[in-house]
């Protein structure tokens, strides 16, 4: 029989990935701190796959001459340079769709937390202040009657929009290409959408084209009643501009699940009581993370069984 295929795991990954891979593959784990791939040449030559949660250093692809596939845990694959992988005939897969509902549900929760200040209201109760000081302050903002602009209306954005319809909110969106299957108003310009709406939800991938797309200009267009929610990637935000906008009332409030550098830059928002903050948990339930883990492993198993995968990224298409 053939020797088992060697799969490299840089850093941490969901335990279910390790458990399932352990049955069919030879698993090699390496730390990612320091950025050096500390493997001898014989081991590097054996590696034919990477299972990834986070970042794969681009030079590591050059150090693994027999690498065929990178199976990314998460639908967002900004941690791996897929265009570069394509030039080396390395397939990249990700985990779309299985997390759509979870992420959309979390987005609605974060939006409500931000607008109605529910986490500080709970803190008020838990710290005994309801008893000692009386009712919690009324929230200055309400969700009622808002006009939401979605930056991104893909798999997850559409689920968010459908949930917002139940809240009787007006919905618009900005993408590069309008969808033909929705009746929401499309804005070709993000700036014009930000001027028209009072609530902006970011659910685009972290790419060169979306890098710091949310800047001072967009935030001032959103305006003083404006609420900004980010469940896409922190790299899409000029965080200095956002912090300033929250401090000086350029916008009213923000709800953030993602940050420019995680976890470090989240600290810049800690003293702002018009920011609602989450530690990148939009998909982070046990059932949804299990489904993502299974898709990471299933893509690898299928690749080495039949040279097909379930969910390649668009940069590295392969027939499923
Ligand atoms: P899709 O690829 O299905 O949708 C992406 C959407 O963004 C499309 O509507 C696309 O439209 C739009 N878009 C892409 N680039 C631009 C651009 N430059 N300007 C304007 N619009 C753009 O992705 P998903 O909905 O599955 O996921 C979206 C992202 O959400 C992921 O890539 C990930 O980064 C993030 N995410 C975050 C999570 C979290 O834990 N917080 C969990 C899951 C996902 P068009 O191409 O027409 O422009």
XYZ file of C-alpha atoms and ligand atoms in Angstrom:
368
model
C 0.000 0.000 0.000
C 0.971 3.659 -0.498
C 2.536 5.599 2.336
C 0.020 8.021 3.913
C 0.022 11.541 2.534
C 1.717 14.108 4.797
C -0.390 17.137 5.781
C 1.293 20.170 7.344
C -0.605 22.199 9.956
C 0.911 25.616 10.677
C -0.184 26.826 14.122
C -3.539 25.969 15.639
C -6.570 24.400 14.016
C -9.949 23.043 15.147
C -9.437 19.721 17.029
C -11.886 17.905 14.759
C -9.572 18.588 11.799
C -6.655 16.995 13.684
C -8.759 14.059 14.841
C -10.149 13.254 11.394
C -6.883 13.863 9.511
C -5.080 11.591 11.970
C -7.070 8.613 10.658
C -6.007 8.853 6.993
C -2.982 11.136 6.889
C 0.439 11.636 8.404
C 0.064 14.976 10.246
C 2.992 17.334 10.893
C 2.360 20.411 13.056
C 4.668 23.423 13.189
C 4.487 26.645 15.216
C 3.967 29.855 13.254
C 5.687 32.225 15.692
C 8.866 33.635 14.222
C 7.831 32.889 10.653
C 10.510 30.246 9.964
C 9.399 26.847 8.665
C 11.559 24.720 10.960
C 11.418 21.418 9.058
C 14.261 19.336 7.648
C 14.406 18.867 3.914
C 13.188 15.242 3.967
C 10.022 16.264 5.819
C 9.468 19.309 3.623
C 9.661 17.081 0.551
C 6.992 14.774 1.979
C 4.398 17.508 2.560
C 1.662 17.342 -0.103
C -1.060 19.316 1.697
C -1.577 22.114 4.184
C -4.612 22.444 6.480
C -4.766 26.096 7.438
C -6.397 28.295 10.072
C -4.915 31.750 9.724
C -1.894 32.634 7.646
C 0.384 30.607 5.374
C 3.602 32.567 4.800
C 4.020 32.969 1.047
C 7.698 31.784 1.087
C 6.583 28.522 2.708
C 4.911 27.571 -0.581
C 8.378 27.718 -2.160
C 9.856 25.578 0.619
C 7.328 22.773 0.014
C 8.162 21.476 -3.491
C 5.485 18.770 -3.484
C 2.639 20.870 -2.114
C -0.581 20.200 -4.065
C -3.357 21.700 -1.967
C -4.033 24.219 0.805
C -7.319 23.516 2.592
C -8.316 26.729 4.327
C -10.539 26.714 7.430
C -12.909 29.640 6.812
C -14.599 31.148 3.774
C -12.232 34.148 3.905
C -8.854 33.037 2.554
C -6.903 36.292 2.848
C -4.335 34.320 4.899
C -3.082 32.540 1.770
C -1.970 34.109 -1.500
C -4.268 32.139 -3.819
C -3.090 33.943 -6.956
C 0.494 32.896 -6.156
C -0.667 29.350 -5.342
C -2.316 29.229 -8.784
C 1.011 30.013 -10.487
C 2.504 26.983 -8.711
C -0.462 24.690 -9.536
C -1.400 24.548 -5.870
C -5.153 24.196 -5.269
C -6.695 26.349 -2.523
C -10.026 25.358 -0.966
C -12.169 27.180 1.610
C -15.411 26.654 3.554
C -18.229 28.671 1.946
C -21.973 28.334 2.669
C -21.816 26.071 5.755
C -21.343 29.217 7.885
C -23.738 31.630 6.117
C -26.602 31.381 8.619
C -24.335 31.571 11.683
C -22.479 34.643 10.452
C -25.699 36.374 9.369
C -27.322 35.621 12.751
C -24.287 37.007 14.602
C -24.366 40.125 12.427
C -27.949 40.832 13.462
C -26.969 40.289 17.117
C -24.016 42.663 16.796
C -26.212 45.258 15.066
C -28.780 45.105 17.881
C -26.060 45.178 20.547
C -24.558 48.257 18.912
C -27.778 50.196 18.387
C -29.605 49.256 21.627
C -26.478 48.970 23.852
C -27.564 45.585 25.204
C -24.144 44.350 26.514
C -23.637 47.420 28.783
C -27.292 47.094 29.880
C -26.572 43.516 30.992
C -23.396 44.694 32.763
C -25.556 47.278 34.573
C -27.793 44.498 35.932
C -24.944 42.102 36.766
C -22.923 44.729 38.614
C -25.903 45.529 40.870
C -26.467 49.008 39.499
C -30.104 48.328 38.516
C -30.752 47.784 42.218
C -28.594 50.677 43.438
C -28.958 53.312 40.695
C -32.244 52.452 38.951
C -32.956 51.909 35.265
C -30.222 51.784 32.609
C -29.988 54.877 30.371
C -32.219 54.886 27.293
C -30.315 53.992 24.109
C -29.933 57.123 21.975
C -30.315 54.994 18.842
C -33.000 52.651 17.555
C -32.991 50.040 14.793
C -36.508 51.045 13.792
C -36.770 52.779 10.429
C -33.088 52.484 9.534
C -31.822 52.287 5.957
C -29.092 49.661 5.729
C -26.373 49.675 3.092
C -24.573 46.377 2.652
C -21.004 46.581 1.417
C -20.989 43.088 -0.152
C -24.029 41.039 -1.129
C -22.555 37.582 -1.641
C -23.420 34.338 0.123
C -23.421 35.898 3.606
C -24.549 39.405 2.655
C -27.706 37.980 1.095
C -28.542 36.070 4.297
C -28.050 39.282 6.285
C -30.309 41.204 3.885
C -33.053 38.568 4.136
C -32.957 38.795 7.940
C -33.066 42.612 7.812
C -36.230 42.430 5.701
C -37.970 40.860 8.711
C -36.979 43.992 10.676
C -38.868 46.049 8.053
C -35.713 47.985 7.145
C -34.904 49.536 3.777
C -31.942 47.757 2.155
C -29.388 48.906 -0.419
C -26.038 47.451 -1.414
C -22.726 48.212 -3.046
C -20.814 45.570 -5.034
C -18.777 45.816 -8.222
C -21.386 43.824 -10.143
C -25.126 44.231 -9.436
C -27.037 41.021 -8.628
C -29.888 40.222 -11.018
C -31.853 38.187 -8.455
C -32.639 40.862 -5.837
C -34.802 43.984 -5.723
C -32.566 45.953 -3.310
C -31.146 49.199 -4.713
C -27.621 48.797 -6.092
C -25.147 51.656 -5.706
C -22.185 51.636 -8.095
C -20.446 54.038 -5.690
C -19.749 53.180 -2.025
C -19.567 56.908 -1.195
C -23.006 57.547 -2.687
C -24.446 54.602 -0.774
C -22.891 55.860 2.473
C -24.565 59.223 1.875
C -27.951 57.595 1.258
C -27.997 55.132 4.198
C -27.621 55.504 7.982
C -26.336 51.981 8.665
C -23.412 50.402 6.839
C -22.603 46.697 7.127
C -19.276 45.468 5.757
C -19.291 41.852 4.524
C -16.722 41.881 1.719
C -13.555 39.732 1.605
C -10.194 41.162 2.650
C -8.487 41.816 -0.700
C -6.282 44.507 -2.206
C -9.415 46.131 -3.659
C -11.177 46.315 -0.269
C -8.097 47.390 1.721
C -9.105 50.397 3.909
C -12.156 50.923 1.666
C -13.912 52.273 4.791
C -12.045 55.551 5.279
C -12.677 59.037 6.714
C -14.532 60.072 3.564
C -16.997 57.163 3.752
C -17.532 57.632 7.495
C -18.335 61.337 7.138
C -20.745 60.436 4.311
C -22.454 57.978 6.687
C -23.008 60.862 9.081
C -23.787 61.604 12.742
C -26.729 59.155 13.010
C -24.586 56.550 11.271
C -23.897 53.024 12.508
C -21.035 50.991 11.049
C -20.926 47.202 11.455
C -17.940 45.112 10.352
C -18.183 41.317 10.075
C -16.004 41.049 6.959
C -12.319 41.769 7.571
C -10.535 44.414 9.650
C -8.243 45.153 6.712
C -11.208 46.844 4.984
C -11.165 49.640 7.576
C -8.866 52.598 8.158
C -9.071 52.084 11.927
C -7.494 55.445 12.795
C -10.260 57.149 10.828
C -12.913 54.944 12.452
C -11.618 55.597 15.964
C -11.598 59.350 15.305
C -15.098 59.213 13.801
C -16.401 57.442 16.917
C -14.629 59.856 19.287
C -15.746 63.095 17.592
C -19.295 62.097 16.619
C -18.717 61.880 12.863
C -20.731 58.638 13.171
C -22.892 57.509 16.098
C -21.674 53.976 16.812
C -19.847 50.915 15.494
C -20.092 47.156 16.007
C -16.885 45.289 15.202
C -16.214 41.538 15.051
C -12.959 41.922 13.105
C -9.903 44.173 13.422
C -6.955 45.311 11.334
C -4.474 43.313 13.469
C -6.047 40.647 15.641
C -6.129 40.731 18.582
C -3.938 43.817 19.075
C -5.767 46.725 17.420
C -9.088 45.856 19.123
C -7.578 47.528 22.216
C -7.849 50.953 20.576
C -11.650 50.778 20.895
C -11.929 49.532 24.490
C -12.701 52.887 26.126
C -15.376 53.867 23.578
C -18.899 53.315 24.869
C -20.344 53.769 21.368
C -18.499 50.687 20.121
C -19.731 47.110 20.552
C -16.851 44.662 20.235
C -16.612 40.924 19.579
C -13.435 38.788 19.303
C -13.982 37.461 15.738
C -16.765 35.047 16.701
C -19.240 35.434 13.828
C -19.036 31.730 12.844
C -17.851 30.488 16.225
C -20.494 27.998 17.407
C -19.692 24.325 17.982
C -22.032 23.035 15.226
C -20.890 25.551 12.590
C -17.182 25.159 13.360
C -17.655 21.349 13.173
C -19.217 21.727 9.712
C -16.304 23.937 8.626
C -13.790 21.404 10.025
C -15.495 18.595 8.095
C -15.320 20.534 4.835
C -11.597 21.234 5.382
C -10.969 17.482 5.768
C -13.418 16.351 3.061
C -11.700 18.571 0.487
C -8.345 16.924 1.338
C -9.716 13.383 1.284
C -11.411 13.934 -2.061
C -8.325 15.530 -3.583
C -6.106 12.556 -2.741
C -8.843 10.024 -3.706
C -9.982 11.457 -7.017
C -8.131 14.746 -7.750
C -11.341 16.709 -7.243
C -12.404 19.050 -4.438
C -15.757 20.319 -3.185
C -15.034 24.004 -2.704
C -12.050 25.489 -4.569
C -11.501 29.263 -4.446
C -12.082 31.065 -7.777
C -8.319 31.642 -8.298
C -7.635 27.890 -8.423
C -10.657 26.335 -10.150
C -10.841 22.540 -10.288
C -13.803 20.455 -11.331
C -15.807 18.999 -8.438
P -18.813 36.042 -1.344
O -17.635 35.886 -2.209
O -20.011 35.177 -1.544
O -19.330 37.579 -1.400
C -18.465 38.656 -1.429
C -19.257 39.915 -1.782
O -18.369 41.037 -1.703
C -19.829 39.900 -3.188
O -21.100 40.520 -3.178
C -18.825 40.752 -3.973
O -19.466 41.365 -5.094
C -18.432 41.768 -2.924
N -17.131 42.385 -3.179
C -15.930 41.758 -3.320
N -14.963 42.649 -3.580
C -15.556 43.871 -3.599
C -15.083 45.186 -3.834
N -13.796 45.425 -4.105
N -15.968 46.205 -3.778
C -17.267 45.967 -3.520
N -17.787 44.741 -3.288
C -16.931 43.700 -3.343
O -18.266 35.911 0.144
P -19.047 35.481 1.481
O -20.325 36.237 1.567
O -19.096 33.999 1.588
O -18.006 36.008 2.599
C -17.611 37.358 2.611
C -16.444 37.583 3.560
O -16.912 37.628 4.898
C -15.370 36.487 3.597
O -14.453 36.629 2.531
C -14.712 36.724 4.947
O -13.609 37.607 4.812
C -15.815 37.382 5.768
N -16.258 36.504 6.845
C -16.044 36.870 8.157
C -16.439 36.039 9.192
C -16.210 36.419 10.616
O -15.958 35.536 11.431
N -16.323 37.678 10.986
C -17.058 34.726 8.937
C -17.259 34.451 7.533
C -16.865 35.313 6.546
P -18.640 41.774 -6.436
O -17.654 40.672 -6.693
O -19.717 41.928 -7.465
O -17.971 43.070 -6.114
